[in-house]
Each structure stands twice: as C-alpha cells, then as structure tokens.
Amino acid sequence: MFTCKRFLCWCFATLMGLAFPFPSNATAMETIEARLTTPPEVPPPTGRTQPAHVVVRVQAKELIGSIGDGVQYKLWTFNGTVPGPMVRVRVGDTVEVRLENPKENKFAHNMDLHAVNGPGGGAGANLAFPGATGVFTFKALAPGLFMYHCASPVPNPHIHLANGMYGMILVEPEHGLPKVDREYAVIESEFFTKPSEDKDVLEFSMEKGLAEHSDYVVFNGHTGSLLGKGELKASVGETVRLYFGNIGPNSASSFHIIGEIFDNVHTEGTIGGTVNHHVQSTLVPAAGATIVEFKVDVPGAYVLVDHSFFRVAKGALGILKVGGNDDPSIFQAHPAP
Ligand SMILES: [Cu+2]
C-alpha cells in the first residue's frame, strides 16, 4: 500500500535527486591507461573499488627475433615481445582495446580476447590492415585469467598464434585477489619451423603445424627465457602466485614445478570457480590458463616444466630460484655413508 508516509519519502527523494543529481556510472567512470607488462612481470593490482574505462594500447610488430640460443625466427608480435603484454583490469571495467597496425607490416592483425562476451572476442571489430588502427570496447563481465591472441584471417588465424601473437588478460574480482609476496606470468607455446629464404632465419612451417610436430616448446617465447638472468625469484616463507597460460597452438600442457606442490590451483584460470589443493601437475588446454599459488618452504632451484616430458628437450623448462635458510625438519639431504 502506498501510504502517506511512503509518498512523502518518495517526494523528498525525488526532489533531492533533482537538486543533487547523483552522477550516473557512465559519467562517473574515470578513464585510465592500462599499465602493461611483459611476462614474467605482472601489472600491480588495480587497487580500485570502482569500475573504470581502461584503455589498452597495443601495436602489432612483425620482426625477426630469437626463440632460442642462436635461433632466429620471423616473429609476429604484440608490442614487439613474445608473449605480448599482460593486461590487468577489474570486473565491471569497460576496456577499450586499440590495436595499431603500422604501415610497415605486411599482414592484417587483430585481437581475440577470451575475456570478451561478444562476437569473435572482438577480433572482427578490431581487424586492422597495415596503416590502420582497430578499436573496440567490451565490459569485463567475468573475473578470471584469460588468453588473448591474434585471429586474423589473413592468411589464417593459426599462423598468427604460432608466430607469437598472444598474451594474457587478468580480470580481478570486485574486491581484488588476496595479497601474495610474488606474482609471475608464464605462457607456454610451440614453434613449427623451416628455413626461410634467409638461411640464418627460420619461419613458420605449415607442414609441421598440420602434423602437430613442434620443433620448440617454450616458456615466454624463448628456450632460455626463465633461465640464467631470467630465473624467477622467491625467498623461503614467501607466497607465490603464478599466472600460467598455454597458447598451444596445438598441445595441452602438463604444467608442473619439480619439488613444489601447488597449495591452490584455480582450475582453468577461473576466479570464484573450483580451487583444488595440494596438486602436483595441472592440465592446461591450448588457449587456456590456470592460476597456481604456493608457499616456498625450502631454498633451492625449482624447475618449471611441461611434464609431457620430451617437451623439456624442446625448451619447456624454467627455474624458480628460492633463497633463504634451510629447514631440516622439512627437507634435508644426507651425505653418503
Ligand atoms: Cu596477427
């Protein structure tokens, strides 16, 4: 029943609304530039409690780069790196994706983001031929870790993936993720190669791609990206969160860290979905992702691998170097008697 008291409240609210109009979401939403990082570096938490209009600027670059020691390859990249930049937004954000394709490039490129609800993940909307910029916006409706990749039909999408055009976008939940001490991003991928007209430079082999016979399986675009100076670092007692993606383009990954048990595995990169505990290896499909978290207890070198093990010989390994003090109650080596 619409009582007199309710009517007076309604009148008051209406008048206040006219006198002090509340800003709508559209007008209140601030516009910010996404801070992009190259894996293994991860952008910092958004720290925002409100959605924003986030502008992501990416440039397609076709270049010759290294995929292994002494191995040069004709790469197609986002922002000149393989993988492309990592993006971090918050659920509810409106994300404006701006893909510039410089006129010096030979091919059309675009971006299909798996975080998108919309045709082609945006790939049809931002297809950019050399000299053009493709733009589309989407609202991040679901939190999670998502892959993105080029899906240009020129000459066909799978070549663009195989040549290096992929990356990850993290969509934080409304209140962000629990704080950890270290965050890293790693993406696995395959290369299918043959000599190009320049004998010192390899290029994509359609024959090997179709046969699913990879020459290289790598983390972060290079057989040595997580070795030597590229080793990931942590200290005993710290918590580590790894954003792990697998672009394939063909094979699923049996992701494992030798000597470490994953405390939490956010299966299939979901946030708010299934979290498994005490996991040894986790399966990541092509164009899928996972988030694993663990506390490091013992110092030493921990080896990241695809435990489909012959891929280690093709390059799928990296090191997490853990510093700090031993805890013999957890692990100790005994000298030979
Ligand atoms: Cu492309």
XYZ file of N, CA, C and O in Angstrom, residues 163-235:
292
model
N 53.141 -17.775 -34.679
C 54.232 -16.815 -34.871
C 54.443 -15.885 -33.681
O 55.327 -15.044 -33.709
N 53.596 -16.025 -32.639
C 53.883 -15.281 -31.405
C 52.861 -14.256 -30.969
O 53.109 -13.528 -30.000
N 51.706 -14.198 -31.630
C 50.749 -13.127 -31.284
C 49.739 -13.628 -30.250
O 48.627 -14.051 -30.578
N 50.127 -13.546 -28.975
C 49.252 -13.981 -27.881
C 49.713 -13.338 -26.579
O 50.830 -12.812 -26.487
N 48.848 -13.391 -25.596
C 49.171 -12.859 -24.272
C 48.051 -13.200 -23.308
O 47.184 -14.026 -23.615
N 48.062 -12.556 -22.120
C 47.035 -12.844 -21.115
C 46.427 -11.555 -20.587
O 47.094 -10.516 -20.508
N 45.162 -11.659 -20.206
C 44.482 -10.575 -19.511
C 43.884 -11.151 -18.232
O 43.180 -12.166 -18.277
N 44.215 -10.510 -17.119
C 43.672 -10.901 -15.818
C 42.528 -9.951 -15.477
O 42.715 -8.726 -15.466
N 41.368 -10.527 -15.206
C 40.229 -9.726 -14.750
C 40.059 -9.998 -13.259
O 39.655 -11.099 -12.853
N 40.415 -9.001 -12.452
C 40.306 -9.168 -10.998
C 38.840 -9.216 -10.565
O 37.993 -8.571 -11.177
N 38.572 -9.946 -9.479
C 37.211 -9.882 -8.922
C 36.975 -8.514 -8.270
O 37.917 -7.717 -8.118
N 35.753 -8.276 -7.882
C 35.353 -6.955 -7.371
C 36.280 -6.451 -6.263
O 36.612 -5.272 -6.211
N 36.671 -7.343 -5.355
C 37.492 -6.915 -4.219
C 38.957 -7.326 -4.380
O 39.698 -7.389 -3.391
N 39.384 -7.603 -5.593
C 40.771 -7.957 -5.844
C 41.096 -9.370 -5.378
O 40.232 -10.100 -4.884
N 42.354 -9.753 -5.557
C 42.820 -11.083 -5.139
C 43.569 -10.954 -3.815
O 44.148 -9.893 -3.528
N 43.586 -12.013 -3.017
C 44.366 -11.964 -1.770
C 45.824 -11.612 -2.065
O 46.374 -12.027 -3.078
N 46.425 -10.869 -1.147
C 47.805 -10.434 -1.353
C 48.760 -11.633 -1.269
O 48.583 -12.503 -0.428
N 49.723 -11.663 -2.166
C 50.812 -12.636 -2.095
C 52.125 -11.869 -2.204
O 52.141 -10.680 -2.536
N 53.234 -12.573 -1.942
C 54.535 -11.895 -1.969
C 55.077 -11.718 -3.378
O 55.758 -10.743 -3.681
N 54.794 -12.693 -4.255
C 55.340 -12.644 -5.627
C 54.264 -13.058 -6.614
O 53.526 -14.016 -6.359
N 54.230 -12.362 -7.733
C 53.368 -12.770 -8.832
C 54.205 -12.825 -10.114
O 54.976 -11.906 -10.391
N 54.031 -13.900 -10.870
C 54.725 -14.032 -12.147
C 53.751 -14.537 -13.214
O 52.764 -15.212 -12.892
N 54.081 -14.227 -14.459
C 53.273 -14.690 -15.592
C 54.155 -15.521 -16.521
O 55.272 -15.095 -16.878
N 53.661 -16.692 -16.888
C 54.398 -17.580 -17.799
C 53.411 -18.133 -18.824
O 52.301 -18.552 -18.461
N 53.803 -18.120 -20.081
C 52.964 -18.696 -21.135
C 53.784 -19.697 -21.935
O 54.911 -19.410 -22.362
N 53.191 -20.862 -22.123
C 53.831 -21.914 -22.929
C 53.340 -21.818 -24.371
O 52.173 -21.485 -24.617
N 54.243 -22.140 -25.298
C 53.840 -22.125 -26.708
C 54.740 -23.039 -27.520
O 55.828 -23.420 -27.085
N 54.267 -23.362 -28.711
C 55.024 -24.220 -29.630
C 55.443 -23.415 -30.859
O 54.702 -22.526 -31.301
N 56.612 -23.767 -31.403
C 57.051 -23.216 -32.689
C 57.242 -24.355 -33.685
O 57.799 -25.406 -33.334
N 56.796 -24.135 -34.895
C 56.949 -25.093 -36.004
C 57.780 -24.384 -37.068
O 57.344 -23.357 -37.607
N 58.952 -24.915 -37.356
C 59.898 -24.109 -38.125
C 60.372 -24.789 -39.409
O 60.360 -26.019 -39.535
N 60.825 -23.928 -40.310
C 61.547 -24.365 -41.514
C 62.445 -23.189 -41.915
O 62.187 -22.044 -41.512
N 63.486 -23.463 -42.692
C 64.345 -22.366 -43.130
C 63.563 -21.395 -44.028
O 62.688 -21.812 -44.793
N 63.877 -20.133 -43.890
C 63.272 -19.139 -44.784
C 64.230 -18.880 -45.943
O 65.285 -19.527 -46.044
N 63.895 -17.925 -46.793
C 64.800 -17.602 -47.905
C 66.126 -17.063 -47.388
O 67.152 -17.176 -48.057
N 66.104 -16.495 -46.159
C 67.335 -16.106 -45.471
C 67.771 -17.312 -44.647
O 67.118 -17.671 -43.659
N 68.858 -17.938 -45.002
C 69.215 -19.228 -44.390
C 69.479 -19.130 -42.895
O 69.448 -20.142 -42.192
N 69.740 -17.927 -42.387
C 70.008 -17.777 -40.960
C 68.737 -17.546 -40.145
O 68.804 -17.389 -38.918
N 67.605 -17.495 -40.809
C 66.352 -17.166 -40.118
C 65.302 -18.227 -40.440
O 65.097 -18.573 -41.603
N 64.650 -18.731 -39.366
C 63.582 -19.707 -39.556
C 62.241 -18.994 -39.720
O 62.086 -17.832 -39.333
N 61.281 -19.728 -40.270
C 59.921 -19.212 -40.370
C 58.935 -20.347 -40.135
O 59.330 -21.511 -40.002
N 57.666 -20.008 -40.104
C 56.622 -20.988 -39.796
C 56.529 -22.062 -40.866
O 56.539 -21.769 -42.063
N 56.378 -23.331 -40.403
C 56.180 -24.456 -41.314
C 54.735 -24.934 -41.203
O 54.346 -25.488 -40.159
N 53.960 -24.738 -42.249
C 52.574 -25.219 -42.249
C 52.527 -26.738 -42.166
O 51.664 -27.319 -41.506
N 53.487 -27.385 -42.845
C 53.518 -28.846 -42.840
C 53.664 -29.384 -41.409
O 52.923 -30.283 -40.990
N 54.578 -28.796 -40.627
C 54.774 -29.262 -39.248
C 53.605 -28.858 -38.352
O 53.231 -29.593 -37.429
N 53.036 -27.689 -38.614
C 51.879 -27.260 -37.834
C 50.712 -28.210 -38.007
O 50.059 -28.616 -37.036
N 50.446 -28.580 -39.256
C 49.338 -29.501 -39.532
C 49.600 -30.883 -38.935
O 48.698 -31.554 -38.447
N 50.858 -31.295 -38.954
C 51.220 -32.610 -38.399
C 51.337 -32.567 -36.875
O 51.485 -33.616 -36.240
N 51.260 -31.365 -36.304
C 51.428 -31.146 -34.859
C 52.798 -31.634 -34.388
O 52.929 -32.228 -33.315
N 53.798 -31.399 -35.208
C 55.176 -31.748 -34.871
C 55.946 -30.457 -34.572
O 56.474 -29.811 -35.476
N 55.988 -30.078 -33.311
C 56.687 -28.840 -32.949
C 58.193 -29.085 -32.887
O 58.644 -30.185 -32.526
N 58.958 -28.059 -33.227
C 60.409 -28.109 -33.044
C 60.798 -27.565 -31.676
O 61.769 -28.007 -31.080
N 60.059 -26.565 -31.221
C 60.355 -25.923 -29.940
C 59.058 -25.823 -29.134
O 57.996 -25.510 -29.682
N 59.183 -26.119 -27.827
C 58.095 -25.837 -26.880
C 58.730 -24.968 -25.802
O 59.707 -25.400 -25.161
N 58.238 -23.763 -25.621
C 58.977 -22.788 -24.812
C 58.074 -22.092 -23.812
O 56.850 -22.050 -23.978
N 58.697 -21.563 -22.768
C 58.016 -20.677 -21.830
C 58.419 -19.238 -22.171
O 59.601 -18.935 -22.348
N 57.443 -18.381 -22.259
C 57.663 -16.957 -22.534
C 58.529 -16.715 -23.774
O 59.427 -15.873 -23.794
N 58.239 -17.501 -24.820
C 58.725 -17.159 -26.146
C 60.138 -17.539 -26.501
O 60.587 -17.292 -27.628
N 60.876 -18.154 -25.562
C 62.303 -18.420 -25.807
C 62.728 -19.599 -24.943
O 62.277 -19.706 -23.785
N 63.600 -20.453 -25.471
C 64.008 -21.646 -24.709
C 64.716 -21.281 -23.395
O 64.724 -22.074 -22.467
N 65.296 -20.074 -23.333
C 66.034 -19.704 -22.125
C 65.429 -18.549 -21.365
O 66.103 -17.947 -20.523
N 64.164 -18.244 -21.596
C 63.613 -17.015 -21.004
C 63.565 -17.074 -19.480
O 63.657 -16.038 -18.820
N 63.420 -18.270 -18.902
C 63.334 -18.382 -17.436
C 64.575 -19.069 -16.871
O 64.517 -19.733 -15.837
N 65.682 -18.907 -17.570
C 66.953 -19.479 -17.116
C 67.971 -18.353 -16.955
O 67.814 -17.278 -17.554
N 69.022 -18.618 -16.172
C 70.078 -17.612 -16.008
C 69.506 -16.321 -15.453
O 68.829 -16.315 -14.416
N 69.722 -15.220 -16.177
C 69.226 -13.920 -15.695
C 67.704 -13.861 -15.646
O 67.128 -13.000 -14.990
N 67.068 -14.786 -16.369
C 65.599 -14.778 -16.414
C 64.935 -15.617 -15.338
O 63.698 -15.708 -15.305
N 65.734 -16.233 -14.449
C 65.132 -17.074 -13.406
C 64.142 -16.287 -12.561
O 64.381 -15.121 -12.221
N 63.044 -16.946 -12.194
C 62.106 -16.347 -11.261
C 62.707 -16.440 -9.863
O 63.468 -17.360 -9.571
N 62.355 -15.492 -9.005
C 62.971 -15.447 -7.665
C 61.908 -15.474 -6.567
O 60.805 -14.940 -6.742
N 62.263 -16.066 -5.450
C 61.429 -16.016 -4.249
C 62.322 -16.344 -3.057
O 63.472 -16.772 -3.232
N 61.785 -16.123 -1.869
C 62.522 -16.451 -0.648
C 61.686 -17.382 0.215
O 60.441 -17.341 0.161
